[in-house]
Amino acid sequence: MIEGKLIVFSAPSGSGKTTIVRHLLKQKELNLDFSISATSRAPREEEIDGKDYHFLSLEEFKKRIKEDQFLEWEEVYRDNFYGTLKSEVERIWANGKHVVFDIDVVGGLDIKHIYPEKTLAVFVEPPSIEELKKRLKKRQTETEDRINMRIAKASIEMATAPQFDFIIVNNDLQTALDEAYNLVKDFIQK
Ligand code: 5GP
């Protein structure tokens, strides 16, 4: 491979983008690796530091912003910072792989603007806000308040969909997985 590419999956949380990203990472022939974001939020029970996220204290996160270590970063929810470390992208490219991102819409569009040619930006749309609510409740990782916060944000995020290269509507998971696979396969062959 001459040069690695960037593949962004952005969506409101609960739309199924993480499932899609995990599926793609298992397809070895695509030669993808996951950009492990940094975050200041607390780990969920099943999450592993250095695998799901680099979990940093709020103070450490802010220090790294000052040191210009992030390609993009954002305060996604109050005091919950998330960001892509430049070192992550460099690590993956140095290993001869393409970088896959599971990040929010603002971060996703930032990456597309920084590397317009090299980035495939995909928006994963949930069938409806009602369905999203159901999925978030089923997940049972968040309090009612936090679920409502995510739903409120989802409506705003849905409006950014047309700015992405492609939209996948996640009505039927298998169809969404196939669509994502084909999009990525085409893009990395270009
Ligand atoms: P969660 O707390 O559910 O893991 O993530 C909350 C939101 O932050 C999700 O939309 C997730 O995609 C987004 N996110 C995760 N990593 C990053 C990142 O590095 N940058 C940005 N801008 N958003 C991120």
Short mmCIF file of C-alpha atoms and ligand atoms in Angstrom, two decimals:
data_model
loop_
_atom_site.label_atom_id
_atom_site.label_comp_id
_atom_site.label_asym_id
_atom_site.label_seq_id
_atom_site.Cartn_x
_atom_site.Cartn_y
_atom_site.Cartn_z
CA MET A 1 0.00 0.00 0.00
CA ILE A 2 1.35 3.44 -0.93
CA GLU A 3 -0.67 5.50 1.47
CA GLY A 4 -3.25 4.72 4.14
CA LYS A 5 -6.79 6.07 3.96
CA LEU A 6 -9.26 7.25 6.57
CA ILE A 7 -12.73 5.81 6.95
CA VAL A 8 -15.10 7.65 9.22
CA PHE A 9 -18.35 6.26 10.62
CA SER A 10 -20.40 8.89 12.38
CA ALA A 11 -23.90 8.70 13.77
CA PRO A 12 -26.05 9.49 16.75
CA SER A 13 -25.21 7.01 19.52
CA GLY A 14 -27.51 3.98 19.36
CA SER A 15 -27.70 3.96 15.57
CA GLY A 16 -25.53 0.86 15.28
CA LYS A 17 -22.30 2.34 14.00
CA THR A 18 -20.12 0.51 16.51
CA THR A 19 -21.56 -2.83 15.36
CA ILE A 20 -20.78 -1.90 11.76
CA VAL A 21 -17.24 -0.81 12.60
CA ARG A 22 -16.55 -4.02 14.56
CA HIS A 23 -17.81 -6.11 11.66
CA LEU A 24 -15.55 -4.34 9.18
CA LEU A 25 -12.50 -4.72 11.41
CA LYS A 26 -12.98 -8.50 11.31
CA GLN A 27 -12.68 -8.54 7.51
CA LYS A 28 -8.91 -9.01 7.29
CA GLU A 29 -8.71 -8.37 3.53
CA LEU A 30 -9.83 -4.77 4.10
CA ASN A 31 -6.65 -4.13 6.08
CA LEU A 32 -8.25 -1.82 8.62
CA ASP A 33 -7.31 -0.79 12.11
CA PHE A 34 -9.37 1.09 14.68
CA SER A 35 -8.47 4.58 15.81
CA ILE A 36 -8.67 4.35 19.58
CA SER A 37 -10.00 7.70 20.71
CA ALA A 38 -9.07 9.42 23.94
CA THR A 39 -11.88 10.40 26.29
CA SER A 40 -12.33 12.01 29.68
CA ARG A 41 -15.53 10.09 30.41
CA ALA A 42 -15.47 7.18 32.87
CA PRO A 43 -15.11 3.66 31.43
CA ARG A 44 -18.26 1.52 31.23
CA GLU A 45 -18.07 -1.83 32.95
CA GLU A 46 -16.99 -3.85 29.93
CA GLU A 47 -14.61 -1.29 28.47
CA ILE A 48 -10.87 -1.74 28.45
CA ASP A 49 -8.36 1.10 28.60
CA GLY A 50 -6.17 1.18 25.49
CA LYS A 51 -8.63 -0.99 23.56
CA ASP A 52 -12.00 0.78 23.54
CA TYR A 53 -10.61 4.19 24.46
CA HIS A 54 -7.58 5.79 26.02
CA PHE A 55 -9.26 6.88 29.24
CA LEU A 56 -7.72 10.12 30.49
CA SER A 57 -8.52 12.41 33.39
CA LEU A 58 -10.09 15.71 32.45
CA GLU A 59 -6.86 17.43 33.45
CA GLU A 60 -4.70 15.13 31.32
CA PHE A 61 -7.04 15.56 28.36
CA LYS A 62 -6.82 19.35 28.58
CA LYS A 63 -3.04 19.19 28.88
CA ARG A 64 -2.85 17.20 25.66
CA ILE A 65 -5.08 19.74 23.89
CA LYS A 66 -2.58 22.44 24.88
CA GLU A 67 0.28 20.31 23.59
CA ASP A 68 -1.49 20.03 20.21
CA GLN A 69 -1.59 16.24 20.37
CA PHE A 70 -5.07 15.94 18.81
CA LEU A 71 -6.04 15.79 15.15
CA GLU A 72 -9.55 16.73 16.33
CA TRP A 73 -11.20 16.90 19.72
CA GLU A 74 -14.55 17.90 21.08
CA GLU A 75 -16.52 18.31 24.26
CA VAL A 76 -19.25 15.94 23.09
CA TYR A 77 -21.16 16.18 26.38
CA ARG A 78 -20.41 18.57 29.23
CA ASP A 79 -16.97 17.73 30.70
CA ASN A 80 -16.88 14.63 28.51
CA PHE A 81 -14.13 15.27 26.01
CA TYR A 82 -13.38 12.96 23.13
CA GLY A 83 -10.61 13.22 20.57
CA THR A 84 -8.39 11.57 18.01
CA LEU A 85 -4.71 11.57 18.91
CA LYS A 86 -2.41 12.31 15.98
CA SER A 87 -0.23 9.45 17.25
CA GLU A 88 -3.08 6.97 16.62
CA VAL A 89 -3.31 7.77 12.92
CA GLU A 90 0.48 7.75 12.57
CA ARG A 91 0.70 4.35 14.32
CA ILE A 92 -1.87 2.75 12.02
CA TRP A 93 -0.42 4.19 8.82
CA ALA A 94 3.06 3.10 9.90
CA ASN A 95 1.64 -0.45 10.13
CA GLY A 96 0.45 -0.16 6.51
CA LYS A 97 -3.27 -0.08 7.38
CA HIS A 98 -6.28 2.15 6.79
CA VAL A 99 -7.70 3.99 9.79
CA VAL A 100 -11.32 3.47 10.86
CA PHE A 101 -13.03 5.99 13.11
CA ASP A 102 -16.14 5.60 15.25
CA ILE A 103 -16.66 9.24 16.17
CA ASP A 104 -19.36 11.86 16.46
CA VAL A 105 -20.54 13.90 13.48
CA VAL A 106 -18.52 17.04 14.20
CA GLY A 107 -15.29 15.08 14.63
CA GLY A 108 -16.08 13.03 11.52
CA LEU A 109 -16.60 16.11 9.37
CA ASP A 110 -13.42 17.68 10.82
CA ILE A 111 -11.41 14.69 9.62
CA LYS A 112 -13.07 14.90 6.18
CA HIS A 113 -12.05 18.59 5.99
CA ILE A 114 -8.46 17.92 7.09
CA TYR A 115 -7.99 15.06 4.58
CA PRO A 116 -10.71 15.57 1.92
CA GLU A 117 -9.34 13.14 -0.66
CA LYS A 118 -8.17 10.40 1.65
CA THR A 119 -11.34 10.24 3.76
CA LEU A 120 -14.52 8.28 3.20
CA ALA A 121 -17.12 9.78 5.54
CA VAL A 122 -20.17 7.61 6.19
CA PHE A 123 -23.22 8.62 8.22
CA VAL A 124 -25.18 5.82 9.86
CA GLU A 125 -28.81 6.79 10.25
CA PRO A 126 -31.14 5.06 12.72
CA PRO A 127 -34.59 4.25 11.26
CA SER A 128 -36.19 6.88 13.54
CA ILE A 129 -35.71 8.81 16.77
CA GLU A 130 -38.27 6.50 18.42
CA GLU A 131 -36.25 3.44 17.44
CA LEU A 132 -33.09 5.11 18.71
CA LYS A 133 -34.73 5.70 22.08
CA LYS A 134 -35.69 2.04 22.27
CA ARG A 135 -32.16 0.90 21.46
CA LEU A 136 -30.56 3.20 24.02
CA LYS A 137 -32.96 1.97 26.72
CA LYS A 138 -32.27 -1.64 25.83
CA ARG A 139 -28.55 -1.05 26.14
CA GLN A 140 -29.02 -0.20 29.84
CA THR A 141 -25.66 1.51 30.20
CA GLU A 142 -27.03 5.00 30.80
CA THR A 143 -29.36 6.74 33.21
CA GLU A 144 -32.68 8.18 31.96
CA ASP A 145 -31.15 11.68 32.02
CA ARG A 146 -28.19 10.69 29.92
CA ILE A 147 -30.43 8.86 27.45
CA ASN A 148 -32.49 12.03 27.04
CA MET A 149 -29.31 14.02 26.53
CA ARG A 150 -28.24 11.63 23.78
CA ILE A 151 -31.68 11.77 22.11
CA ALA A 152 -31.65 15.58 22.11
CA LYS A 153 -28.23 15.52 20.50
CA ALA A 154 -29.33 12.91 17.95
CA SER A 155 -31.89 15.23 16.36
CA ILE A 156 -29.23 17.87 15.77
CA GLU A 157 -26.80 15.26 14.45
CA MET A 158 -29.34 13.88 11.96
CA ALA A 159 -29.36 17.26 10.23
CA THR A 160 -25.66 16.92 9.31
CA ALA A 161 -26.18 13.69 7.33
CA PRO A 162 -26.18 15.38 3.88
CA GLN A 163 -22.62 16.62 4.47
CA PHE A 164 -21.30 13.05 4.47
CA ASP A 165 -20.13 11.12 1.40
CA PHE A 166 -22.68 8.37 2.03
CA ILE A 167 -25.64 7.65 4.28
CA ILE A 168 -26.43 4.13 5.42
CA VAL A 169 -29.90 3.74 6.92
CA ASN A 170 -29.68 1.05 9.55
CA ASN A 171 -33.11 -0.56 9.16
CA ASP A 172 -31.87 -4.06 8.70
CA LEU A 173 -28.46 -4.82 10.21
CA GLN A 174 -27.29 -7.35 7.61
CA THR A 175 -28.10 -4.96 4.76
CA ALA A 176 -26.26 -2.16 6.57
CA LEU A 177 -23.21 -4.40 7.11
CA ASP A 178 -23.13 -5.36 3.43
CA GLU A 179 -23.49 -1.77 2.30
CA ALA A 180 -20.69 -0.65 4.59
CA TYR A 181 -18.42 -3.45 3.40
CA ASN A 182 -18.97 -2.57 -0.26
CA LEU A 183 -18.42 1.14 0.27
CA VAL A 184 -15.13 0.56 2.07
CA LYS A 185 -13.92 -2.06 -0.39
CA ASP A 186 -14.52 0.28 -3.34
CA PHE A 187 -12.91 3.24 -1.61
CA ILE A 188 -9.67 1.53 -0.62
CA GLN A 189 -9.20 0.20 -4.14
CA LYS A 190 -9.29 3.67 -5.66
P1 5GP B 1 -19.69 7.04 23.90
O1 5GP B 1 -19.65 7.79 25.21
O2 5GP B 1 -21.05 6.45 23.62
O3 5GP B 1 -18.58 6.02 23.77
O4 5GP B 1 -19.42 8.12 22.76
C1 5GP B 1 -20.13 9.31 22.70
C2 5GP B 1 -19.91 9.97 21.37
O5 5GP B 1 -18.55 10.42 21.22
C3 5GP B 1 -20.16 9.02 20.21
O6 5GP B 1 -20.91 9.71 19.20
C4 5GP B 1 -18.78 8.71 19.75
O7 5GP B 1 -18.76 8.33 18.40
C5 5GP B 1 -18.07 10.03 19.97
N1 5GP B 1 -16.62 9.91 19.92
C6 5GP B 1 -15.86 8.84 20.26
N2 5GP B 1 -14.57 9.09 20.01
C7 5GP B 1 -14.49 10.33 19.49
C8 5GP B 1 -13.40 11.13 19.00
O8 5GP B 1 -12.24 10.76 19.00
N3 5GP B 1 -13.73 12.36 18.54
C9 5GP B 1 -14.99 12.82 18.50
N4 5GP B 1 -15.18 14.03 18.02
N5 5GP B 1 -16.03 12.09 18.94
C10 5GP B 1 -15.80 10.86 19.43
#
